[in-house]
């Protein structure tokens, strides 16, 4: 291995460490606790080293969001692949999405609540975000009503899931009806 390759590998490892540490800190204490000073202390590198990877917290949030989008897409695909039939796939998708939001609140916030400097629904949208939407579209596109564009249906269903996730996390919806909400969403919006 050349010196150049070793340096590139070490740089990539430092970057992964920064993202993992930011994510861990955000999950434990919230995004307000994630500062470059605190990250530098936790990873035992100086702040200038941190800034050589990311220009600031916004870019770190974006990196966590991209990592989270990849994980969410994989979870949705795994759940829907194991389901038998369109109704079961859409139900599995909805439950997996809501579970992801509940079990990864800091990542979910990085994806959908905070400014990570990422473009959504544009030509320059990063691939992990496009792929996360594609994971939704793969199952939801097949259950859109006649005359409804599959992408528009997927956006609408996703918006409903996001609303449920956000309201549930905020304590605005009683948790005992979570299953009924998913069933209602699938029954009323999807043609299954």
mmCIF file of N, CA, C and O in Angstrom, residues 11 14-16 18-19 36 47 49-64:
data_model
loop_
_atom_site.group_PDB
_atom_site.id
_atom_site.type_symbol
_atom_site.label_atom_id
_atom_site.label_comp_id
_atom_site.label_asym_id
_atom_site.label_seq_id
_atom_site.Cartn_x
_atom_site.Cartn_y
_atom_site.Cartn_z
ATOM 1 N N UNK A 11 -7.940 9.045 6.336
ATOM 2 C CA UNK A 11 -8.871 10.166 6.231
ATOM 3 C C UNK A 11 -10.322 9.661 6.233
ATOM 4 O O UNK A 11 -11.178 10.206 6.920
ATOM 5 N N UNK A 14 -11.240 8.585 9.733
ATOM 6 C CA UNK A 14 -11.516 9.750 10.596
ATOM 7 C C UNK A 14 -12.903 10.314 10.305
ATOM 8 O O UNK A 14 -13.651 10.667 11.215
ATOM 9 N N UNK A 15 -13.239 10.401 9.018
ATOM 10 C CA UNK A 15 -14.545 10.932 8.630
ATOM 11 C C UNK A 15 -15.668 10.045 9.175
ATOM 12 O O UNK A 15 -16.656 10.542 9.718
ATOM 13 N N UNK A 16 -15.518 8.735 9.057
ATOM 14 C CA UNK A 16 -16.523 7.809 9.614
ATOM 15 C C UNK A 16 -16.633 7.978 11.121
ATOM 16 O O UNK A 16 -17.727 7.938 11.681
ATOM 17 N N UNK A 18 -16.007 10.695 12.887
ATOM 18 C CA UNK A 18 -16.682 11.969 13.162
ATOM 19 C C UNK A 18 -18.187 11.796 13.014
ATOM 20 O O UNK A 18 -18.964 12.205 13.896
ATOM 21 N N UNK A 19 -18.623 11.179 11.941
ATOM 22 C CA UNK A 19 -20.057 10.990 11.689
ATOM 23 C C UNK A 19 -20.665 10.079 12.752
ATOM 24 O O UNK A 19 -21.730 10.377 13.305
ATOM 25 N N UNK A 36 -18.611 21.280 17.340
ATOM 26 C CA UNK A 36 -17.305 20.859 16.828
ATOM 27 C C UNK A 36 -16.314 20.697 17.983
ATOM 28 O O UNK A 36 -15.478 19.789 17.952
ATOM 29 N N UNK A 47 -9.876 20.579 16.586
ATOM 30 C CA UNK A 47 -10.949 21.144 15.765
ATOM 31 C C UNK A 47 -10.495 21.387 14.323
ATOM 32 O O UNK A 47 -11.273 21.137 13.401
ATOM 33 N N UNK A 49 -8.599 19.592 12.527
ATOM 34 C CA UNK A 49 -8.704 18.301 11.835
ATOM 35 C C UNK A 49 -10.162 18.050 11.459
ATOM 36 O O UNK A 49 -10.472 17.634 10.342
ATOM 37 N N UNK A 50 -11.055 18.329 12.394
ATOM 38 C CA UNK A 50 -12.484 18.162 12.126
ATOM 39 C C UNK A 50 -12.915 19.042 10.953
ATOM 40 O O UNK A 50 -13.624 18.581 10.057
ATOM 41 N N UNK A 51 -12.462 20.294 10.962
ATOM 42 C CA UNK A 51 -12.818 21.219 9.879
ATOM 43 C C UNK A 51 -12.166 20.840 8.552
ATOM 44 O O UNK A 51 -12.619 21.286 7.496
ATOM 45 N N UNK A 52 -11.140 20.023 8.584
ATOM 46 C CA UNK A 52 -10.548 19.565 7.313
ATOM 47 C C UNK A 52 -11.446 18.525 6.638
ATOM 48 O O UNK A 52 -11.285 18.244 5.454
ATOM 49 N N UNK A 53 -12.393 17.982 7.390
ATOM 50 C CA UNK A 53 -13.349 17.016 6.843
ATOM 51 C C UNK A 53 -14.708 17.652 6.558
ATOM 52 O O UNK A 53 -15.344 17.332 5.556
ATOM 53 N N UNK A 54 -15.161 18.492 7.463
ATOM 54 C CA UNK A 54 -16.478 19.122 7.361
ATOM 55 C C UNK A 54 -16.336 20.604 7.681
ATOM 56 O O UNK A 54 -15.647 20.968 8.629
ATOM 57 N N UNK A 55 -17.049 21.440 6.926
ATOM 58 C CA UNK A 55 -16.970 22.883 7.162
ATOM 59 C C UNK A 55 -17.685 23.298 8.435
ATOM 60 O O UNK A 55 -17.480 24.401 8.927
ATOM 61 N N UNK A 56 -18.519 22.435 8.963
ATOM 62 C CA UNK A 56 -19.229 22.758 10.193
ATOM 63 C C UNK A 56 -20.318 21.745 10.481
ATOM 64 O O UNK A 56 -20.444 20.706 9.807
ATOM 65 N N UNK A 57 -21.106 22.065 11.469
ATOM 66 C CA UNK A 57 -22.156 21.162 11.931
ATOM 67 C C UNK A 57 -23.160 20.828 10.832
ATOM 68 O O UNK A 57 -23.634 19.696 10.730
ATOM 69 N N UNK A 58 -23.481 21.795 10.002
ATOM 70 C CA UNK A 58 -24.447 21.568 8.922
ATOM 71 C C UNK A 58 -24.014 20.410 8.031
ATOM 72 O O UNK A 58 -24.814 19.550 7.673
ATOM 73 N N UNK A 59 -22.745 20.379 7.647
ATOM 74 C CA UNK A 59 -22.247 19.290 6.801
ATOM 75 C C UNK A 59 -22.224 17.964 7.548
ATOM 76 O O UNK A 59 -22.428 16.911 6.949
ATOM 77 N N UNK A 60 -21.986 18.006 8.842
ATOM 78 C CA UNK A 60 -22.011 16.782 9.642
ATOM 79 C C UNK A 60 -23.439 16.242 9.699
ATOM 80 O O UNK A 60 -23.668 15.037 9.533
ATOM 81 N N UNK A 61 -24.403 17.116 9.882
ATOM 82 C CA UNK A 61 -25.813 16.718 9.863
ATOM 83 C C UNK A 61 -26.148 16.089 8.507
ATOM 84 O O UNK A 61 -26.809 15.057 8.435
ATOM 85 N N UNK A 62 -25.668 16.687 7.441
ATOM 86 C CA UNK A 62 -25.894 16.143 6.105
ATOM 87 C C UNK A 62 -25.289 14.756 5.942
ATOM 88 O O UNK A 62 -25.908 13.868 5.349
ATOM 89 N N UNK A 63 -24.099 14.554 6.485
ATOM 90 C CA UNK A 63 -23.460 13.234 6.396
ATOM 91 C C UNK A 63 -24.252 12.197 7.184
ATOM 92 O O UNK A 63 -24.420 11.054 6.728
ATOM 93 N N UNK A 64 -24.753 12.566 8.345
ATOM 94 C CA UNK A 64 -25.588 11.654 9.136
ATOM 95 C C UNK A 64 -26.880 11.351 8.372
ATOM 96 O O UNK A 64 -27.343 10.204 8.340
#
